[in-house]
Short mmCIF file of C-alpha atoms and ligand atoms in Angstrom, two decimals:
data_model
loop_
_atom_site.label_atom_id
_atom_site.label_comp_id
_atom_site.label_asym_id
_atom_site.label_seq_id
_atom_site.Cartn_x
_atom_site.Cartn_y
_atom_site.Cartn_z
CA MET O 1 -2.61 -12.37 -11.89
CA PRO O 2 -1.97 -15.70 -10.72
CA GLY O 3 -4.81 -16.82 -8.43
CA PHE O 4 -4.72 -18.04 -4.46
CA GLU O 5 -5.34 -21.62 -6.38
CA ASP O 6 -1.89 -21.40 -8.04
CA MET O 7 0.14 -20.35 -5.03
CA ASP O 8 1.74 -22.61 -2.64
CA VAL O 9 -0.18 -21.25 0.95
CA ASP O 10 -1.52 -23.21 3.40
CA THR O 11 -2.08 -20.99 6.44
CA ILE O 12 -3.87 -18.17 7.63
CA TRP O 13 -3.61 -16.47 11.03
CA MET O 14 -7.24 -15.70 11.89
CA ASP O 15 -8.31 -14.21 15.52
CA GLY O 16 -5.67 -16.02 17.52
CA GLU O 17 -5.10 -19.42 15.58
CA PHE O 18 -3.63 -20.51 12.54
CA VAL O 19 -6.33 -22.19 10.65
CA ASP O 20 -5.88 -24.03 7.08
CA TRP O 21 -6.12 -21.45 4.02
CA GLU O 22 -9.38 -23.08 2.71
CA ASN O 23 -10.92 -22.78 6.38
CA ALA O 24 -10.39 -19.03 6.55
CA GLN O 25 -13.86 -18.46 6.22
CA VAL O 26 -16.44 -15.48 7.67
CA HIS O 27 -19.98 -15.52 7.75
CA VAL O 28 -21.99 -13.62 4.85
CA LEU O 29 -23.86 -11.22 7.36
CA THR O 30 -20.46 -10.05 8.48
CA HIS O 31 -20.70 -6.36 8.95
CA ALA O 32 -17.30 -5.25 7.32
CA LEU O 33 -18.89 -7.21 4.13
CA HIS O 34 -22.00 -5.20 4.14
CA TYR O 35 -20.79 -1.53 5.02
CA GLY O 36 -16.70 -1.75 4.56
CA SER O 37 -16.29 -1.43 8.27
CA GLY O 38 -12.35 -2.56 7.98
CA VAL O 39 -8.92 -1.43 7.82
CA PHE O 40 -5.79 -3.28 6.47
CA GLU O 41 -2.56 -2.83 5.64
CA GLY O 42 -0.30 -4.18 2.95
CA VAL O 43 3.22 -4.78 3.75
CA ARG O 44 6.34 -6.52 2.20
CA ALA O 45 8.96 -9.14 3.48
CA TYR O 46 12.06 -9.36 1.30
CA ASP O 47 14.69 -11.94 1.44
CA THR O 48 17.41 -9.63 2.20
CA ASP O 49 21.39 -10.48 2.56
CA ASN O 50 20.58 -10.05 6.18
CA GLY O 51 17.88 -13.05 5.99
CA PRO O 52 13.86 -12.78 5.47
CA ALA O 53 12.92 -9.53 6.88
CA ILE O 54 9.63 -7.13 7.23
CA PHE O 55 10.13 -3.65 5.59
CA ARG O 56 8.75 -1.13 8.06
CA TRP O 57 6.55 -3.36 10.11
CA GLU O 58 6.31 -1.19 12.90
CA GLU O 59 5.38 1.61 10.92
CA HIS O 60 2.55 -0.51 8.84
CA LEU O 61 1.51 -1.94 12.78
CA GLU O 62 1.12 1.65 14.15
CA ARG O 63 -1.17 2.97 10.99
CA LEU O 64 -3.39 -0.22 10.74
CA TYR O 65 -4.32 0.65 15.12
CA GLU O 66 -4.20 4.54 13.91
CA SER O 67 -6.75 3.41 10.93
CA ALA O 68 -8.71 1.63 13.56
CA LYS O 69 -9.16 4.84 15.60
CA PRO O 70 -12.11 6.67 13.54
CA TYR O 71 -13.79 3.43 13.32
CA ASP O 72 -13.90 2.38 17.31
CA LEU O 73 -12.68 -0.77 16.25
CA ASP O 74 -10.99 -2.20 19.37
CA ILE O 75 -8.30 -4.53 17.94
CA GLU O 76 -7.65 -6.80 21.15
CA TYR O 77 -4.39 -7.99 20.28
CA THR O 78 -1.18 -6.10 20.82
CA PRO O 79 1.59 -5.13 18.44
CA ALA O 80 3.64 -7.82 19.96
CA GLU O 81 0.97 -10.50 19.75
CA LEU O 82 0.58 -9.30 16.10
CA THR O 83 4.05 -9.60 15.31
CA GLU O 84 4.34 -12.95 16.90
CA ALA O 85 1.43 -14.26 14.60
CA THR O 86 3.10 -12.69 11.34
CA THR O 87 6.35 -13.68 11.79
CA GLU O 88 5.25 -16.96 12.71
CA LEU O 89 3.08 -17.38 10.07
CA LEU O 90 5.98 -16.58 7.67
CA ARG O 91 7.83 -19.36 9.27
CA ARG O 92 4.92 -21.96 9.00
CA GLU O 93 4.84 -20.99 5.09
CA ASP O 94 8.16 -20.57 4.39
CA LEU O 95 7.79 -17.35 2.94
CA ALA O 96 10.63 -15.02 2.53
CA SER O 97 9.99 -12.48 0.15
CA CYS O 98 6.04 -11.92 0.07
CA TYR O 99 3.13 -9.40 0.38
CA ILE O 100 1.71 -9.52 3.91
CA ARG O 101 -2.29 -8.61 4.52
CA PRO O 102 -3.32 -7.79 8.27
CA ILE O 103 -6.89 -6.90 8.49
CA ALA O 104 -9.09 -6.00 11.19
CA TYR O 105 -13.25 -5.64 10.77
CA TYR O 106 -16.63 -5.63 12.25
CA GLY O 107 -17.45 -9.45 12.30
CA TYR O 108 -20.45 -11.13 12.57
CA HIS O 109 -23.40 -10.14 15.50
CA GLU O 110 -26.09 -8.15 13.97
CA LEU O 111 -26.58 -6.19 10.95
CA GLY O 112 -27.45 -2.24 10.81
CA VAL O 113 -24.99 0.71 9.75
CA SER O 114 -24.20 1.05 13.90
CA PRO O 115 -21.64 -1.82 14.61
CA GLY O 116 -23.45 -2.26 17.99
CA ASP O 117 -21.86 -5.16 19.76
CA SER O 118 -20.22 -6.79 16.68
CA PRO O 119 -16.92 -8.25 17.53
CA THR O 120 -13.61 -7.07 15.89
CA ASP O 121 -12.14 -9.69 14.41
CA VAL O 122 -8.37 -9.81 13.15
CA THR O 123 -6.96 -11.84 10.31
CA ILE O 124 -3.27 -11.97 8.92
CA ALA O 125 -2.40 -13.43 5.30
CA ALA O 126 0.65 -13.72 3.54
CA TRP O 127 1.51 -14.81 -0.13
CA PRO O 128 4.14 -14.43 -2.96
CA TRP O 129 3.48 -11.06 -4.85
CA GLY O 130 5.50 -9.74 -7.77
CA ALA O 131 5.35 -6.39 -9.19
CA TYR O 132 2.52 -4.72 -8.56
CA LEU O 133 1.82 -3.07 -12.07
CA GLY O 134 4.19 -5.66 -13.83
CA GLU O 135 7.87 -6.59 -14.00
CA GLU O 136 8.62 -4.52 -17.17
CA ALA O 137 6.73 -1.31 -15.66
CA LEU O 138 9.41 -1.36 -13.22
CA GLU O 139 11.86 -0.70 -15.79
CA ASN O 140 9.80 0.98 -18.64
CA GLY O 141 7.08 2.78 -16.57
CA VAL O 142 3.39 2.74 -17.04
CA GLU O 143 0.95 4.61 -19.05
CA VAL O 144 -1.81 6.33 -16.83
CA MET O 145 -4.82 8.20 -17.14
CA VAL O 146 -6.39 10.87 -14.92
CA SER O 147 -9.58 9.59 -13.72
CA SER O 148 -12.83 10.96 -13.84
CA TRP O 149 -13.37 9.87 -10.55
CA ARG O 150 -12.02 12.38 -7.59
CA LYS O 151 -11.20 10.78 -4.36
CA HIS O 152 -13.13 11.36 -1.71
CA ALA O 153 -11.97 14.21 0.39
CA SER O 154 -10.61 13.90 3.92
CA SER O 155 -13.42 16.04 5.71
CA GLN O 156 -15.77 13.13 4.05
CA VAL O 157 -13.76 10.15 5.60
CA PRO O 158 -10.34 10.01 7.16
CA THR O 159 -8.08 9.21 3.84
CA ASN O 160 -5.23 9.14 6.48
CA ALA O 161 -7.11 5.75 7.61
CA LYS O 162 -6.66 2.54 5.46
CA THR O 163 -10.17 1.47 5.27
CA THR O 164 -11.30 -1.18 3.30
CA GLY O 165 -14.59 0.35 2.27
CA LEU O 166 -12.67 3.42 0.67
CA TYR O 167 -11.34 1.26 -1.79
CA VAL O 168 -14.52 1.32 -4.32
CA ASN O 169 -13.21 4.64 -4.75
CA SER O 170 -9.74 3.15 -6.17
CA MET O 171 -11.71 0.11 -8.12
CA LEU O 172 -13.36 2.69 -9.93
CA ALA O 173 -10.39 4.44 -11.12
CA GLY O 174 -8.58 1.94 -11.65
CA GLU O 175 -11.04 0.01 -13.70
CA GLU O 176 -11.44 3.23 -15.49
CA ALA O 177 -8.20 3.67 -16.63
CA ARG O 178 -7.76 -0.20 -17.40
CA ARG O 179 -10.92 -0.19 -19.79
CA ASN O 180 -9.67 2.82 -21.46
CA GLY O 181 -6.13 0.77 -22.54
CA PHE O 182 -4.03 2.20 -19.52
CA THR O 183 -2.18 0.54 -16.91
CA GLU O 184 -3.17 2.53 -13.40
CA ALA O 185 -5.06 5.98 -12.74
CA ILE O 186 -3.95 8.82 -11.28
CA VAL O 187 -7.07 10.51 -8.80
CA LEU O 188 -7.63 14.21 -8.62
CA ASN O 189 -8.70 15.38 -4.93
CA LYS O 190 -11.88 17.25 -4.48
CA GLU O 191 -10.19 20.50 -5.16
CA GLY O 192 -9.06 19.21 -8.52
CA ASN O 193 -5.13 19.27 -7.44
CA VAL O 194 -3.42 15.70 -7.79
CA ALA O 195 -3.90 13.34 -4.69
CA GLU O 196 -2.58 9.98 -5.44
CA GLY O 197 -2.82 6.91 -7.14
CA PRO O 198 -5.54 4.21 -6.60
CA GLY O 199 -3.03 2.18 -4.59
CA GLU O 200 -0.16 4.13 -4.93
CA ASN O 201 1.39 7.94 -3.66
CA LEU O 202 2.84 10.04 -6.66
CA PHE O 203 5.93 11.92 -6.66
CA LEU O 204 6.64 14.74 -9.62
CA VAL O 205 10.57 15.60 -10.22
CA ARG O 206 11.37 18.81 -11.95
CA ASP O 207 14.19 21.10 -12.32
CA GLY O 208 16.28 18.53 -10.11
CA GLU O 209 14.11 19.04 -7.52
CA ILE O 210 11.15 16.46 -6.17
CA PHE O 211 7.61 17.25 -5.63
CA THR O 212 5.08 15.25 -3.67
CA PRO O 213 1.28 16.39 -2.68
CA GLY O 214 1.04 17.21 0.79
CA LEU O 215 -0.39 14.89 3.33
CA SER O 216 -3.42 17.63 3.45
CA GLU O 217 -4.33 16.95 0.00
CA SER O 218 -6.52 13.52 0.94
CA ILE O 219 -3.83 11.07 0.33
CA LEU O 220 -3.21 8.28 2.48
CA GLY O 221 0.38 8.83 4.08
CA GLY O 222 1.95 6.31 2.54
CA ILE O 223 5.24 4.55 4.15
CA THR O 224 6.85 3.91 0.94
CA ARG O 225 6.64 7.48 0.46
CA ASP O 226 8.30 8.36 3.52
CA THR O 227 11.08 6.07 2.51
CA VAL O 228 11.56 7.53 -0.92
CA ILE O 229 11.39 11.15 1.09
CA THR O 230 14.22 10.03 3.29
CA LEU O 231 16.04 8.34 0.49
CA ALA O 232 16.40 11.32 -1.93
CA ARG O 233 17.25 13.69 0.53
CA GLU O 234 20.06 11.23 1.58
CA HIS O 235 20.91 11.40 -2.06
CA GLY O 236 21.14 15.40 -1.74
CA TYR O 237 17.67 16.03 -3.47
CA THR O 238 15.55 19.05 -2.35
CA VAL O 239 12.06 17.05 -1.68
CA ASN O 240 8.99 19.60 -1.26
CA ASP O 241 6.64 17.21 0.47
CA ASP O 242 3.59 19.86 1.32
CA VAL O 243 2.91 21.09 -1.71
CA SER O 244 -0.32 20.73 -4.24
CA ILE O 245 0.15 19.85 -7.57
CA SER O 246 -2.08 20.84 -10.06
CA ARG O 247 -3.41 18.16 -12.88
CA GLY O 248 -1.61 20.77 -15.79
CA GLU O 249 1.96 19.99 -13.78
CA LEU O 250 2.08 16.70 -14.61
CA HIS O 251 2.35 16.76 -18.07
CA THR O 252 4.98 19.67 -17.61
CA ALA O 253 7.15 17.46 -15.01
CA ASP O 254 10.40 16.49 -15.87
CA GLU O 255 9.48 12.70 -14.40
CA LEU O 256 6.83 10.84 -12.59
CA PHE O 257 6.91 7.85 -10.48
CA PHE O 258 4.24 5.95 -8.32
CA THR O 259 5.53 4.28 -4.66
CA GLY O 260 3.39 1.76 -2.47
CA SER O 261 4.26 -1.25 -0.52
CA ALA O 262 2.61 -3.12 -3.28
CA ALA O 263 3.95 -0.88 -6.49
CA GLU O 264 7.40 -0.03 -4.65
CA VAL O 265 8.78 2.42 -7.20
CA THR O 266 7.22 2.62 -10.34
CA PRO O 267 7.96 4.89 -12.91
CA ILE O 268 5.25 6.56 -15.04
CA ARG O 269 5.89 7.10 -18.72
CA GLN O 270 2.67 9.22 -19.97
CA VAL O 271 -0.07 10.57 -18.63
CA ASP O 272 -3.22 10.70 -20.75
CA ASN O 273 -1.15 10.12 -24.15
CA VAL O 274 1.07 12.91 -23.03
CA GLU O 275 5.09 11.67 -22.86
CA ILE O 276 6.23 12.63 -19.55
CA GLY O 277 10.04 13.96 -20.03
CA SER O 278 11.92 11.35 -22.44
CA GLY O 279 8.61 9.13 -22.19
CA THR O 280 10.70 6.47 -20.53
CA ARG O 281 12.15 5.65 -16.97
CA GLY O 282 13.89 9.15 -15.82
CA PRO O 283 17.34 9.47 -14.06
CA VAL O 284 16.01 10.73 -10.96
CA THR O 285 13.77 8.04 -10.98
CA GLU O 286 15.94 5.26 -11.78
CA GLU O 287 18.29 6.73 -9.01
CA LEU O 288 15.80 6.62 -6.32
CA GLN O 289 14.14 3.27 -7.54
CA SER O 290 17.70 1.62 -7.35
CA ALA O 291 18.22 3.34 -3.66
CA PHE O 292 15.31 1.75 -3.01
CA PHE O 293 16.14 -1.98 -4.21
CA ASP O 294 19.25 -1.87 -2.83
CA LEU O 295 17.92 -1.09 0.38
CA VAL O 296 15.33 -3.65 0.56
CA GLU O 297 17.93 -6.13 -1.12
CA ALA O 298 20.85 -5.60 1.49
CA GLY O 299 18.01 -5.28 4.53
CA GLU O 300 20.96 -3.27 6.57
CA ARG O 301 19.13 -0.61 7.79
CA GLU O 302 18.24 -2.05 10.93
CA GLU O 303 15.45 0.20 12.17
CA TRP O 304 13.39 -0.56 9.08
CA PHE O 305 13.45 -4.03 9.21
CA HIS O 306 12.24 -6.82 11.22
CA TYR O 307 13.98 -9.87 10.80
CA ILE O 308 12.22 -13.10 10.75
CA GLU O 309 14.61 -15.52 12.95
CA GLN O 310 14.73 -18.89 11.69
N1 PPE A 1 -2.40 5.30 -1.48
C1 PPE A 1 -3.16 4.21 -1.40
C2 PPE A 1 -4.29 4.94 -2.01
C3 PPE A 1 -2.80 3.02 -1.28
O1 PPE A 1 -3.39 2.21 -1.26
C4 PPE A 1 -1.61 2.95 -0.74
C5 PPE A 1 -1.12 1.77 -0.59
C6 PPE A 1 -0.87 4.03 -1.02
C7 PPE A 1 -0.78 5.40 -0.87
C8 PPE A 1 1.11 3.79 -0.43
O2 PPE A 1 1.25 3.10 0.71
P1 PPE A 1 2.25 2.75 1.05
O3 PPE A 1 1.63 1.38 1.20
O4 PPE A 1 2.48 2.48 3.02
O5 PPE A 1 3.43 3.18 0.76
N2 PPE A 1 -1.50 0.45 -1.18
C9 PPE A 1 -1.52 -0.72 -0.73
C10 PPE A 1 -2.92 -1.85 -1.49
C11 PPE A 1 -2.65 -2.39 -2.57
C12 PPE A 1 -3.87 -3.18 -3.31
O6 PPE A 1 -3.60 -3.08 -4.53
O7 PPE A 1 -4.43 -4.03 -2.31
C13 PPE A 1 -0.27 -1.51 -0.82
O8 PPE A 1 0.39 -0.79 -1.71
O9 PPE A 1 -0.16 -2.49 -0.02
#
């Protein structure tokens, strides 16, 4: 993966100001660095036929404020202000197709688990980011393993909040998979049912119907998940989005795929060295993947695109 030093990016929006990339610094005693007390978003903008546009920006912004709630993080900027900051950032960086990372976190004031009077700092960065699991993965699918790490239960931490600290679980699962020669992991929840990937939701196709773990399975309610459910229903599929999926059902699935803002729609061709279906991208996955990429290329469904005026 290319590092930031190899990218043509020079500006970050930080607490109300546009600062030079190298000056976007925080103090080492920042609360969030010690306790993971931040919430963030991952969003993509696409260079659509209708001009550069942020995909499902409103929904991502809404989730950011909702993630902040259980932690009492008071984001002092309004959605309109964060929208203006982001669109201006993309204009200044001349980015049409990119990944956007807003983050709000307890900043520098005092340490101790209680954030006390620590400020809520807010930053938005954007940079070019290609296919999350590799370009080849989009076509041929990825080989994954079921992680030995379980996902934290929603009774332990709010799993519907996109909290920075929670991602140590994703890191453990993903790195375990990569150490074992796989591209990505699937993580089971505390009950032993399928939850999601470290940074993706998971879909299963069987006998022409589509299944995805319900929101009570300790998953993040993905916005791409919602997009794909909507597209699949429009394509005439029955989508069961409130089910439990057992580990064994992964192996007997006709098709499996991941969804996510970063991962987009990525087929899974093997789980634990067992081929899924024909062992390549399946036809339903291909249909929905095409529908997804057609959508973000065209940028025509206005309610899902926030266009960047030049
Ligand atoms: N589950 C998890 C745990 C998750 O992190 C993501 C997004 C999803 C599901 C899919 O959600 P959505 O993007 O709203 O469809 N993961 C983000 C972070 C990836 C990263 O490596 O960082 C992302 O895709 O931006």
